[in-house]
PDB file of C-alpha atoms in Angstrom:
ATOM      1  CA  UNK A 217     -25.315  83.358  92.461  1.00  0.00           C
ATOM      2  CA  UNK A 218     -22.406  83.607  89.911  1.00  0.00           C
ATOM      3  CA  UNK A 219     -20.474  84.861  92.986  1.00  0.00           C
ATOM      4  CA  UNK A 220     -21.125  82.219  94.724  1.00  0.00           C
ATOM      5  CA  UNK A 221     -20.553  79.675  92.216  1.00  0.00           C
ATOM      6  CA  UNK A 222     -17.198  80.919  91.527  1.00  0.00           C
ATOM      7  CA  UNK A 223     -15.898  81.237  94.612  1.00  0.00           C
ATOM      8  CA  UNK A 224     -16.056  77.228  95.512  1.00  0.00           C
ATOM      9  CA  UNK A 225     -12.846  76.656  96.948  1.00  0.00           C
ATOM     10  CA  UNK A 226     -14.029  73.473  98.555  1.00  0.00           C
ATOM     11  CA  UNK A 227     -16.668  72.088  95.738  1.00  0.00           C
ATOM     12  CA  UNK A 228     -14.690  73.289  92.518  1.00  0.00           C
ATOM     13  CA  UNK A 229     -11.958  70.188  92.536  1.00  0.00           C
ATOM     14  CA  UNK A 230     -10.580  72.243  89.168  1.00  0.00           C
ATOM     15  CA  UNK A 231      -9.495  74.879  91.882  1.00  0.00           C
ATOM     16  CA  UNK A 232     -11.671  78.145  91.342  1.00  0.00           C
ATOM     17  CA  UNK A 233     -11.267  81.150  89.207  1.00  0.00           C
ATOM     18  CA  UNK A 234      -7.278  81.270  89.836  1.00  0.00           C
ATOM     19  CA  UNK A 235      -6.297  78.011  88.707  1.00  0.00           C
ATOM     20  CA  UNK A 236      -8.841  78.260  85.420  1.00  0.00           C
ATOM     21  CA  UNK A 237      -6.921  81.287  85.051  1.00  0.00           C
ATOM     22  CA  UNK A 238      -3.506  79.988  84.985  1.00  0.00           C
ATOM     23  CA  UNK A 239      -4.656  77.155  82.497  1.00  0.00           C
ATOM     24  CA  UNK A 240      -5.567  79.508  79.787  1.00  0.00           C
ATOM     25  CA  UNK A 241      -2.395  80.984  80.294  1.00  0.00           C
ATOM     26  CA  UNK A 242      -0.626  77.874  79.955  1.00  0.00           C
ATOM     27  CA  UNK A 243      -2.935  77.245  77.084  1.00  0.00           C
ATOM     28  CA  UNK A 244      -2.093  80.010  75.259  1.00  0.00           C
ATOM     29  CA  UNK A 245       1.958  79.518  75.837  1.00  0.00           C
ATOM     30  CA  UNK A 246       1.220  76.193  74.361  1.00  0.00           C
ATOM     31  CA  UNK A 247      -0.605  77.479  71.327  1.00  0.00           C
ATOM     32  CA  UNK A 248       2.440  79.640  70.202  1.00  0.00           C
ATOM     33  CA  UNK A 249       4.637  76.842  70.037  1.00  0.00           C
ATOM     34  CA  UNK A 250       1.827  74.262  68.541  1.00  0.00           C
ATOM     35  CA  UNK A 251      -0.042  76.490  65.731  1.00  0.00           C
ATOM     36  CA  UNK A 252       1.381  76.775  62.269  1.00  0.00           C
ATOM     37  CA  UNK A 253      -0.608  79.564  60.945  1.00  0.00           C
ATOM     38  CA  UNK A 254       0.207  82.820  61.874  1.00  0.00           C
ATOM     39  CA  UNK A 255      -3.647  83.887  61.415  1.00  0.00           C
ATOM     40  CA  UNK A 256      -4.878  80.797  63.541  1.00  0.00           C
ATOM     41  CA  UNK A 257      -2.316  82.310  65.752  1.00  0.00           C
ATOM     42  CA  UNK A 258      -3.149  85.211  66.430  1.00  0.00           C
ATOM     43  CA  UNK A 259      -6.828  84.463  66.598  1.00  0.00           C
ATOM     44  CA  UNK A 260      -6.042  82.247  69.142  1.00  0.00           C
ATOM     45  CA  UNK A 261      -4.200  84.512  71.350  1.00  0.00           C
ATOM     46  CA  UNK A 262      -6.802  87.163  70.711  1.00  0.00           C
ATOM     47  CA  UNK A 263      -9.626  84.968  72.279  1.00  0.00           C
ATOM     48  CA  UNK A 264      -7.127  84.036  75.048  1.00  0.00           C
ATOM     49  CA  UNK A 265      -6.315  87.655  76.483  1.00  0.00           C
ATOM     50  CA  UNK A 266      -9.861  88.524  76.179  1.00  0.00           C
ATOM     51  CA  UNK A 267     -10.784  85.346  78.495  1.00  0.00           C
ATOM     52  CA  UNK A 268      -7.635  86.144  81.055  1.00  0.00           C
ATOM     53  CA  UNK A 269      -8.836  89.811  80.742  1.00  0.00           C
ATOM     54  CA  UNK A 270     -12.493  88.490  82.039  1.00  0.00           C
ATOM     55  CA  UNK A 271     -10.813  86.594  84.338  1.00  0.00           C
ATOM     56  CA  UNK A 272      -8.752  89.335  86.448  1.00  0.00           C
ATOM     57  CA  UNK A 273     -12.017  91.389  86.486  1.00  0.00           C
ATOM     58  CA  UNK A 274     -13.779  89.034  87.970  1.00  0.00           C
ATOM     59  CA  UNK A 275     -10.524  87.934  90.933  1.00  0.00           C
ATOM     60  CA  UNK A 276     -10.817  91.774  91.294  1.00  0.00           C
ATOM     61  CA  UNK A 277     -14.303  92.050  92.254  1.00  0.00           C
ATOM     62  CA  UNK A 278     -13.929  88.849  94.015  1.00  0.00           C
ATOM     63  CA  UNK A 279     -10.822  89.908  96.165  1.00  0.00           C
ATOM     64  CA  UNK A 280     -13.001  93.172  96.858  1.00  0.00           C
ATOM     65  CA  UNK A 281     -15.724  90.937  98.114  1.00  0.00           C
ATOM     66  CA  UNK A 282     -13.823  88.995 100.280  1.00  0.00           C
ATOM     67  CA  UNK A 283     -12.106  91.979 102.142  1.00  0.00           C
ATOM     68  CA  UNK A 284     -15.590  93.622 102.247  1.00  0.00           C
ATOM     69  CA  UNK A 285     -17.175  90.353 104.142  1.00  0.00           C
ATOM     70  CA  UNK A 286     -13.677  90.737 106.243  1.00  0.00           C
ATOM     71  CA  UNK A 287     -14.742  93.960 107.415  1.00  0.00           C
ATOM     72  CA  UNK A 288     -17.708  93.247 108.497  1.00  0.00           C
ATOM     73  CA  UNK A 289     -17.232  90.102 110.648  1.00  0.00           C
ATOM     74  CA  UNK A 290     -14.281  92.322 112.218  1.00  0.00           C
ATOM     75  CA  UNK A 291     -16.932  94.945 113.064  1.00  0.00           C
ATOM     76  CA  UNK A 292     -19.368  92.539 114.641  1.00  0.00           C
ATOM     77  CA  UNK A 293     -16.877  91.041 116.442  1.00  0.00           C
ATOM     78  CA  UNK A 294     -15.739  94.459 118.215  1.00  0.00           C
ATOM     79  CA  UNK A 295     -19.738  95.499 118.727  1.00  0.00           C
ATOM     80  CA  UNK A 296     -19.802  91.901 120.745  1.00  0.00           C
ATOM     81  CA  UNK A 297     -16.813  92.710 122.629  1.00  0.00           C
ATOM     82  CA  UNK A 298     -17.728  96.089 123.607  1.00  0.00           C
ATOM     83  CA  UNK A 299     -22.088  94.663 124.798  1.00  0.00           C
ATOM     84  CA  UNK A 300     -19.893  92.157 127.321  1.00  0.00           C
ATOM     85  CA  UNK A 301     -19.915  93.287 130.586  1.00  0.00           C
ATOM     86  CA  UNK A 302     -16.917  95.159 132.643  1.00  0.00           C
ATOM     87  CA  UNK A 303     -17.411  92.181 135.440  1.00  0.00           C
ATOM     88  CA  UNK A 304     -17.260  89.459 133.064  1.00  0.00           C
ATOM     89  CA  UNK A 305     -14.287  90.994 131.126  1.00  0.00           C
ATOM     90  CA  UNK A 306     -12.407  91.170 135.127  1.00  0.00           C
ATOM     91  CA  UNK A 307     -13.281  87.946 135.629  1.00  0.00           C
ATOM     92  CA  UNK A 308     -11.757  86.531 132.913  1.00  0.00           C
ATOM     93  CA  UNK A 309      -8.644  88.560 133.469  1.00  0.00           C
ATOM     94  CA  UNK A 310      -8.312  87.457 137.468  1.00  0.00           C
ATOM     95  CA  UNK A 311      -8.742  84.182 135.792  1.00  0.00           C
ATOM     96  CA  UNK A 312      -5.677  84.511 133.609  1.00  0.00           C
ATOM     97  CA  UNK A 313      -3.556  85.839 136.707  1.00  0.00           C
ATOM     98  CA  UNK A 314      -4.774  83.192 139.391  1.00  0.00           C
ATOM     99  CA  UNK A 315      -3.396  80.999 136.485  1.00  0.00           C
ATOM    100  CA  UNK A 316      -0.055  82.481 136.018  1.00  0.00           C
ATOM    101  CA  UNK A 317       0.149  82.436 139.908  1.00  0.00           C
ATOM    102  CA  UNK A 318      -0.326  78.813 140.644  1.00  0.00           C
ATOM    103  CA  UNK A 319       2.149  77.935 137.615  1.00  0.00           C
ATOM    104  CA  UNK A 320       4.183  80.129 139.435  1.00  0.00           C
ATOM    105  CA  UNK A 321       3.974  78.600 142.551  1.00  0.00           C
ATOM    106  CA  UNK A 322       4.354  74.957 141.403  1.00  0.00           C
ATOM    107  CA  UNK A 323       7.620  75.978 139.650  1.00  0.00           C
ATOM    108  CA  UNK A 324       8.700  77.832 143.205  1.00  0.00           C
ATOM    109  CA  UNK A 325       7.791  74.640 144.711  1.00  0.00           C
ATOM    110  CA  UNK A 326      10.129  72.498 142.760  1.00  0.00           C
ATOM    111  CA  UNK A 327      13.133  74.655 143.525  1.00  0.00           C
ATOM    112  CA  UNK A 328      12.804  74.704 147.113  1.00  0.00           C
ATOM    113  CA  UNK A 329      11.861  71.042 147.093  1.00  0.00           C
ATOM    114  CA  UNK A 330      15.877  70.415 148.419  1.00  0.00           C
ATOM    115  CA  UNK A 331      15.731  73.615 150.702  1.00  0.00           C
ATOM    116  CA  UNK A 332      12.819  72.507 152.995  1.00  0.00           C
ATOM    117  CA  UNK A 333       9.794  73.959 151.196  1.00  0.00           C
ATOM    118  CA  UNK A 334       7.857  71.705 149.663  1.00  0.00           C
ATOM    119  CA  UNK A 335       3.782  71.301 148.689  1.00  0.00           C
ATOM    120  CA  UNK A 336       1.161  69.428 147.518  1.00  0.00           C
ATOM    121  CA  UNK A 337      -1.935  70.531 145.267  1.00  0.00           C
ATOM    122  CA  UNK A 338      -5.438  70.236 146.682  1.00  0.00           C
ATOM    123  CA  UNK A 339      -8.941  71.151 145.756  1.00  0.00           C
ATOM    124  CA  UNK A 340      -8.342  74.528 147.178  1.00  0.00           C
ATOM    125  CA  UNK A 341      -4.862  75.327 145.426  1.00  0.00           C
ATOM    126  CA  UNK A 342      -1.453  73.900 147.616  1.00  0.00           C
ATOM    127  CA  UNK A 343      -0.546  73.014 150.806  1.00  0.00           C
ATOM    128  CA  UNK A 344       2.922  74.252 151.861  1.00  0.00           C
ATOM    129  CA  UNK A 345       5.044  72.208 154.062  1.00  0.00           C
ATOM    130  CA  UNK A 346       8.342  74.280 155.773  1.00  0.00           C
ATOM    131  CA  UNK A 347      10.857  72.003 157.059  1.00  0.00           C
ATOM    132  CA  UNK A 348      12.939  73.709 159.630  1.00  0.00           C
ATOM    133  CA  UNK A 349      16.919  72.781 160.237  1.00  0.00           C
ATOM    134  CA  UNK A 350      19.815  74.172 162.108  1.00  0.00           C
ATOM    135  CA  UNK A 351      23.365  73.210 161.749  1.00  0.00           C
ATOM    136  CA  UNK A 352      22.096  70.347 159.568  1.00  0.00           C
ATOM    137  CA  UNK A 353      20.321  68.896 162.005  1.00  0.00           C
ATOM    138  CA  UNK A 354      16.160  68.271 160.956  1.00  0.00           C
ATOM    139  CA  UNK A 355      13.731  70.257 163.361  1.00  0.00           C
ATOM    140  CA  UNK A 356       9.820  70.897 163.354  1.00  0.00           C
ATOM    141  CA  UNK A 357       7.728  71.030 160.142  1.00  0.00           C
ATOM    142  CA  UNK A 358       4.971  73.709 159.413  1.00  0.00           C
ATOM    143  CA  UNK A 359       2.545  73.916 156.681  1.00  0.00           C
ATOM    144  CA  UNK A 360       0.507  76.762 155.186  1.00  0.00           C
ATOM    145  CA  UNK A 361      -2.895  75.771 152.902  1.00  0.00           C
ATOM    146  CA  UNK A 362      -3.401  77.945 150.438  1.00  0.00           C
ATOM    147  CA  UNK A 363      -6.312  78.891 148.536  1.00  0.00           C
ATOM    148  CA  UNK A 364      -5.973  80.147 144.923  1.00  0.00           C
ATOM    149  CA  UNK A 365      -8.754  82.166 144.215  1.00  0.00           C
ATOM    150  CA  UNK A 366      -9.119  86.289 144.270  1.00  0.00           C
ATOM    151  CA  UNK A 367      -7.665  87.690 146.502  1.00  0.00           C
ATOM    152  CA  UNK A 368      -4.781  84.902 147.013  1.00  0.00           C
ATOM    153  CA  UNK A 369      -5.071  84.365 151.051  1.00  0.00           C
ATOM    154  CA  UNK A 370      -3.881  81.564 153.603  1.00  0.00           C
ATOM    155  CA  UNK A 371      -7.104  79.071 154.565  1.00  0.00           C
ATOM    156  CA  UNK A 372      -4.994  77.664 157.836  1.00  0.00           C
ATOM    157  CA  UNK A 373      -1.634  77.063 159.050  1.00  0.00           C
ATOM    158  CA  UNK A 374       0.375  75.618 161.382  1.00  0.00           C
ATOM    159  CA  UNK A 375       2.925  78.677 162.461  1.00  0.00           C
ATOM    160  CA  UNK A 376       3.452  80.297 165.753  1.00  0.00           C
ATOM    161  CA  UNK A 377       1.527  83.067 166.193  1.00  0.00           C
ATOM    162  CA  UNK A 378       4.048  84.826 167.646  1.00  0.00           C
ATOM    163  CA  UNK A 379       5.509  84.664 164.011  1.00  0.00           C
ATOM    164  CA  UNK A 380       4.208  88.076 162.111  1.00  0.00           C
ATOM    165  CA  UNK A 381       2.502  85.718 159.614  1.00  0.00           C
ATOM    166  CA  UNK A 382      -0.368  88.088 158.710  1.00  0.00           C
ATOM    167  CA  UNK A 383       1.682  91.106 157.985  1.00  0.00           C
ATOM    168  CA  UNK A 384       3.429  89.306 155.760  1.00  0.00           C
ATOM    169  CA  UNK A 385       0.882  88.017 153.886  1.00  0.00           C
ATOM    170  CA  UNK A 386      -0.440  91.357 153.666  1.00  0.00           C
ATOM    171  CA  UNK A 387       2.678  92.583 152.371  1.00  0.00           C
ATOM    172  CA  UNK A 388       4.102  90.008 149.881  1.00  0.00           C
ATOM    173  CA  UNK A 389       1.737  87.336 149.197  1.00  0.00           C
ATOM    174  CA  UNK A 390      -0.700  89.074 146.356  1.00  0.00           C
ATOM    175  CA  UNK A 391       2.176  90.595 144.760  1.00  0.00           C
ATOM    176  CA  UNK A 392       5.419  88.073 145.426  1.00  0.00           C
ATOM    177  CA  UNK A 393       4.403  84.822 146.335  1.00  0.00           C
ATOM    178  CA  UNK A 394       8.255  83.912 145.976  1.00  0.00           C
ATOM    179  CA  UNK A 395       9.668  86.508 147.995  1.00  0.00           C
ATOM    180  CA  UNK A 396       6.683  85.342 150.922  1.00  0.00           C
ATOM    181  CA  UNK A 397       7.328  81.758 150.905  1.00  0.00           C
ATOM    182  CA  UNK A 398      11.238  82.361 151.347  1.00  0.00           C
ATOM    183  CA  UNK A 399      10.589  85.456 154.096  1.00  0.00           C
ATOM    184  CA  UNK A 400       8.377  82.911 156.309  1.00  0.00           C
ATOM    185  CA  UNK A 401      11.117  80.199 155.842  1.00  0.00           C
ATOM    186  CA  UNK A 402      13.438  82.529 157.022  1.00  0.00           C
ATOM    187  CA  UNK A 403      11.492  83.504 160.252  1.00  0.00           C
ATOM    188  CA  UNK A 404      10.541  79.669 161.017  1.00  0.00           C
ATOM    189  CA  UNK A 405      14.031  78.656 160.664  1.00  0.00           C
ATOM    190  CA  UNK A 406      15.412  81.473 162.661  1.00  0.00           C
ATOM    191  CA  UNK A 407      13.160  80.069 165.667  1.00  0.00           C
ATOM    192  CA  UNK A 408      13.624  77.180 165.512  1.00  0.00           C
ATOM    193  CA  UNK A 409      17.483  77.724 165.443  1.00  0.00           C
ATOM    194  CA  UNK A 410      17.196  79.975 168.730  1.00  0.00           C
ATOM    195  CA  UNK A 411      14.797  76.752 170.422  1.00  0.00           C
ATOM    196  CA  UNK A 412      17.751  74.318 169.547  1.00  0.00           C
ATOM    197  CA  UNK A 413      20.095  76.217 170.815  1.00  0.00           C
ATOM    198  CA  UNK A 414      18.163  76.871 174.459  1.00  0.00           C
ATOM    199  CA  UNK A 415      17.055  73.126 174.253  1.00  0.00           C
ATOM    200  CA  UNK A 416      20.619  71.935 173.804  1.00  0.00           C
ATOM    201  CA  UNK A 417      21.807  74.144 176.741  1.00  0.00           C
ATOM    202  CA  UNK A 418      19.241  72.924 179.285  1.00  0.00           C
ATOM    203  CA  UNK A 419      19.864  69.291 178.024  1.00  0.00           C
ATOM    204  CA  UNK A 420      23.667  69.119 177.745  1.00  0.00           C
ATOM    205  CA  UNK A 421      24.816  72.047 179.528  1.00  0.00           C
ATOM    206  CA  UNK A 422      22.666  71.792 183.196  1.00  0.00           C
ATOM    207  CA  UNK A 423      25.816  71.473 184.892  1.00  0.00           C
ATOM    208  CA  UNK A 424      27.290  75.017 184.228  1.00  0.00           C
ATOM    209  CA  UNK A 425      23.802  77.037 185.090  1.00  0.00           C
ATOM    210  CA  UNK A 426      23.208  77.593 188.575  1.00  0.00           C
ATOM    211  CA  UNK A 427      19.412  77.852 187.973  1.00  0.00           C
ATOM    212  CA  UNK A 428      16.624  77.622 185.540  1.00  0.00           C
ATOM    213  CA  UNK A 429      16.500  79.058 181.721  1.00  0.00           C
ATOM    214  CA  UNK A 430      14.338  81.662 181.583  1.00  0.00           C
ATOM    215  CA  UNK A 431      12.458  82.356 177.709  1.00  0.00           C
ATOM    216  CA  UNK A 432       9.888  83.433 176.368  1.00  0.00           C
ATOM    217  CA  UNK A 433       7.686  81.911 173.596  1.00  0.00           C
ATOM    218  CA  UNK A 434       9.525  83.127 170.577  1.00  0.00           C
ATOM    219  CA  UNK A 435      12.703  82.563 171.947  1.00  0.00           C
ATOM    220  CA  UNK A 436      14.409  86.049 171.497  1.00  0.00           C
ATOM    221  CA  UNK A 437      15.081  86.695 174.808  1.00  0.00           C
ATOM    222  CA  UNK A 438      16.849  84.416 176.932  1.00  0.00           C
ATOM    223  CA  UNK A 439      17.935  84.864 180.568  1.00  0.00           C
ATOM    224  CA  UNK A 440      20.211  82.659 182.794  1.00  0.00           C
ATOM    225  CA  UNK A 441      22.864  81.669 185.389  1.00  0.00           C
ATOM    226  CA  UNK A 442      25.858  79.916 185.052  1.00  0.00           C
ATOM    227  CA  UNK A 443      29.483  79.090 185.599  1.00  0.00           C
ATOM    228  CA  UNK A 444      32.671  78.959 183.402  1.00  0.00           C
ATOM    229  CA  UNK A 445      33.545  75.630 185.921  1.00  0.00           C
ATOM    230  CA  UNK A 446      30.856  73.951 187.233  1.00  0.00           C
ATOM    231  CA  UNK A 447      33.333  72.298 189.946  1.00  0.00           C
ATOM    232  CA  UNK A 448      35.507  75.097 190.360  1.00  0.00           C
ATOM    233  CA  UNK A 449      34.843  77.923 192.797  1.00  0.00           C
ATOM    234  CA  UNK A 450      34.245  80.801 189.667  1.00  0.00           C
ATOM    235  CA  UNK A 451      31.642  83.000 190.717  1.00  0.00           C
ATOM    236  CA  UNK A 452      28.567  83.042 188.735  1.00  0.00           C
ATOM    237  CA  UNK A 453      27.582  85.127 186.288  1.00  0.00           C
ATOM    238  CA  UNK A 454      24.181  86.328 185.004  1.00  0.00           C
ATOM    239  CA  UNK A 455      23.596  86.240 180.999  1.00  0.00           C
ATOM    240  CA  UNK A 456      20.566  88.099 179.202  1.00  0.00           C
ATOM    241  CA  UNK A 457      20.619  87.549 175.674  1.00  0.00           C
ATOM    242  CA  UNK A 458      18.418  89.602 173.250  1.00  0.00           C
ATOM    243  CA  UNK A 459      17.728  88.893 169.312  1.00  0.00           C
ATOM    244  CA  UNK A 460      15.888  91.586 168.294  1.00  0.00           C
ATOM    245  CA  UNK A 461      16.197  90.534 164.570  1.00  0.00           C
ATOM    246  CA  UNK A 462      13.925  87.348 164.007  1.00  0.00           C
ATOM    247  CA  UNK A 463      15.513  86.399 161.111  1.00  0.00           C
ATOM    248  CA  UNK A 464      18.856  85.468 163.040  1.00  0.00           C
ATOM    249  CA  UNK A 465      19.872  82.718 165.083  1.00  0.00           C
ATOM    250  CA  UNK A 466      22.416  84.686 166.876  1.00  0.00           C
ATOM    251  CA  UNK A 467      21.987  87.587 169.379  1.00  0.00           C
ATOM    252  CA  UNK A 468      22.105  91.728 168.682  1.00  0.00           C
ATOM    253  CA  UNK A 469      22.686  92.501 172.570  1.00  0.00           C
ATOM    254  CA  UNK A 470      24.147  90.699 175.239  1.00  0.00           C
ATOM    255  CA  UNK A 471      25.057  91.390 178.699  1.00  0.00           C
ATOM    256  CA  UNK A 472      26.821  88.816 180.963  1.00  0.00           C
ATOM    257  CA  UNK A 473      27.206  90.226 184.547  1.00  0.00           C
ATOM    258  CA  UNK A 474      29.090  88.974 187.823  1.00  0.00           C
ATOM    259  CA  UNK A 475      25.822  88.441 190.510  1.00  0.00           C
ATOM    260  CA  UNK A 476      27.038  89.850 193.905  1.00  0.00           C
ATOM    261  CA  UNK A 477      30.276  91.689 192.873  1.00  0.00           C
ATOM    262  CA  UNK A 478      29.734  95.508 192.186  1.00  0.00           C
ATOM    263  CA  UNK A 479      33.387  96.329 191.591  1.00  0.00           C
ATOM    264  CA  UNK A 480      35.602  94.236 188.868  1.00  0.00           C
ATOM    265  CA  UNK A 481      39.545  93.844 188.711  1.00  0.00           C
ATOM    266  CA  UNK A 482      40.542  93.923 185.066  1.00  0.00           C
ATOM    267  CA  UNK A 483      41.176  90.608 184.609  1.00  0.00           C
ATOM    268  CA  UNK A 484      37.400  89.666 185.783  1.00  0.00           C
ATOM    269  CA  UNK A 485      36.490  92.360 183.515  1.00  0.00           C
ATOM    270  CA  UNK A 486      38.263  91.011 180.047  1.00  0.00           C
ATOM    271  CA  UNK A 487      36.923  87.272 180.755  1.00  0.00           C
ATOM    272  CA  UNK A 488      33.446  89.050 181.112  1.00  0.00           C
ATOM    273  CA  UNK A 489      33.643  90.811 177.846  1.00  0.00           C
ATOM    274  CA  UNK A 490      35.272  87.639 176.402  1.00  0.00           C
ATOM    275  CA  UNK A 491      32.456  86.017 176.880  1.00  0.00           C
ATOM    276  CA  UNK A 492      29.976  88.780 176.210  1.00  0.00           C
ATOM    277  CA  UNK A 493      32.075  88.562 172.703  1.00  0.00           C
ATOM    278  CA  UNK A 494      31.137  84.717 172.660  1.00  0.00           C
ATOM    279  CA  UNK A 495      27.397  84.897 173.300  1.00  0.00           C
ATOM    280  CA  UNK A 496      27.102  87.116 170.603  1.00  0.00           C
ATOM    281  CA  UNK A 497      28.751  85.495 167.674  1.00  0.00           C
ATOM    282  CA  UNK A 498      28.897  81.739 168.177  1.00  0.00           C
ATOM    283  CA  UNK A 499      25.660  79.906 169.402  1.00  0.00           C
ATOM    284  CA  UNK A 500      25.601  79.061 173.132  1.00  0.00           C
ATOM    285  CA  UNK A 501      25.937  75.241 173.065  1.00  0.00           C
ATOM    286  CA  UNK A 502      29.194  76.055 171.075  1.00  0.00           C
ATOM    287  CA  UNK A 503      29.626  78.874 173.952  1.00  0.00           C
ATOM    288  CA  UNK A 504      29.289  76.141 176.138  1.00  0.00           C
ATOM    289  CA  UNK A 505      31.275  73.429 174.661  1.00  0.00           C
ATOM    290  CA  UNK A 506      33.927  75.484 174.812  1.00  0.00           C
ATOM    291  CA  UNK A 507      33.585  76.456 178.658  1.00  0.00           C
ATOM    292  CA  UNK A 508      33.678  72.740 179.099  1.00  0.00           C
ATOM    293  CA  UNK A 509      37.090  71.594 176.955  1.00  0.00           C
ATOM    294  CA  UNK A 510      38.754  74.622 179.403  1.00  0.00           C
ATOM    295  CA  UNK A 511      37.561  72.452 182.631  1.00  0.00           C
ATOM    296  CA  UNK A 512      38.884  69.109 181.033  1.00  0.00           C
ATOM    297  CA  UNK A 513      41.813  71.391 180.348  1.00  0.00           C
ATOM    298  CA  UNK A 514      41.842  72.474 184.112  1.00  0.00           C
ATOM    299  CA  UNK A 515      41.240  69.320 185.769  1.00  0.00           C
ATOM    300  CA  UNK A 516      44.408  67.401 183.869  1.00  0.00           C
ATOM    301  CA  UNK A 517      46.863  70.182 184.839  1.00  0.00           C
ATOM    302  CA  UNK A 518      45.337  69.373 188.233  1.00  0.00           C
ATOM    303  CA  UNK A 519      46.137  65.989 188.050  1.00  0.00           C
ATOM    304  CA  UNK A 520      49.512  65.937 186.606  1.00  0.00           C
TER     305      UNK A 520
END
């Protein structure tokens, strides 16, 4: 009970066993200036030390006390720790890192806002809108939902399936949402840069092919006839464009061929690689554009 009573940091308002401590000491500096006598004096100081000496035993055994109590509440604390169960000590952990993850994502979100990924929170976690573009000009839109919980996965989308969505995920998603989101934008954007290109050649260019475009779903392989003058009297010539990288907008192999001529003279043979060279490193309504400012060229030398 005198333990007790003398700890009473919050009911003592004279401030415990320290602060009684430091006012006999104050006392007692006091009393050397104050007291005449020299035997008062000393009798004074004598009954002093003996109180402060009292006093330090008694902060001693209290400090001991106090680290004793310590101990123990850090002991019962670890025996808790160590009865809760290895699930519940996961779960708490996944919980932390689903956490960190959709901070994560939110702050990837807000720098790709101006780059054409952008999202919205839901109930499940965020819903990922990619905003395709070529050349500056606005295409389609595609959105991933995805579900934050353990394992991160993707509840539904809205990309081609032609588009190796799963593998990715597989790959990057659990372990770099970051480097996902920006490898999907760079697929998406990549086809939708090769569709442009083929719709803008059927659409502005259907004078110079001598028949139909030939592609396939993803776009990667285009096929088709043409001619460098649609009025003149060129022969045509066959095109097969392959992209075999379906991150790019441009093709890795192309081969442009004269139909019905088996033997070249080297002139025919230099505007064929010419425009071999052309296919491959400009897109084709540029290609094209370009076929047709050399017929406006051709019919004014005509006419003058």
């Amino acid at each position: 009970m005198e333990l007790a009573d003398t700890l009473r940091p919050d009911g003592d308002p004279n401030g415990g066993v320290l602060a009684h401590l430091e006012r006999l000491e104050t006392r007692m500096h006091r009393s050397r200036k104050k007291l005449e006598e020299p035997q008062t004096v000393q009798a004074e100081e004598t009954a002093l030390v003996t109180e402060i000496q009292k006093l330090r035993r008694l902060r001693d055994k209290l400090r001991a006390e106090v680290k004793r109590r310590q101990a123990g509440v850090s002991r019962k604390v670890k025996a808790s720790t160590a009865n809760v169960e290895p699930d519940q000590t996961w779960e708490i952990t996944e919980q932390e890192v689903l956490e960190r993850k959709w901070e994560n994502l939110k702050a990837i979100l807000q720098a790709y806002r101006f780059t054409g990924l952008s999202g919205r929170l839901t109930s499940r976690g965020v819903c990922v809108c990619i905003s395709t573009a070529f050349e500056g000009n606005l295409l389609d839109s595609y959105f991933m939902d995805l579900t934050m919980q353990k394992p991160l996965r993707i509840h539904r989308h809205s990309v081609p399936v032609f588009i190796p969505l799963e593998e990715l995920s597989a790959k990057y998603l659990e372990t770099n949402i970051q480097h996902f989101l920006f490898t999907v934008c760079e697929y998406l954007n990549a086809y939708s840069g090769r569709k442009y290109q083929a719709d803008r050649l059927q659409s502005d260019f259907a004078a110079f092919l001598a028949g139909p475009l030939q592609r396939n779903s993803l776009c990667n392989l285009l096929s088709f006839t043409y001619k460098v003058e649609p009025r003149g009297q060129s022969f045509p010539l066959c095109a097969r464009l392959l992209y075999k990288d379906l991150t790019r907008t441009l093709p890795t192999d192309v081969t442009v061929t004269y139909q019905g001529m088996d033997a070249l003279s080297t002139s025919w043979e230099e505007q064929r690689a010419s425009q071999e060279n052309l296919f491959r490193t400009k897109p084709l309504h540029h290609v094209f554009t370009s076929f047709a400012r050399k017929g406006e060229m051709l019919d004014m030398s005509l006419v003058s």
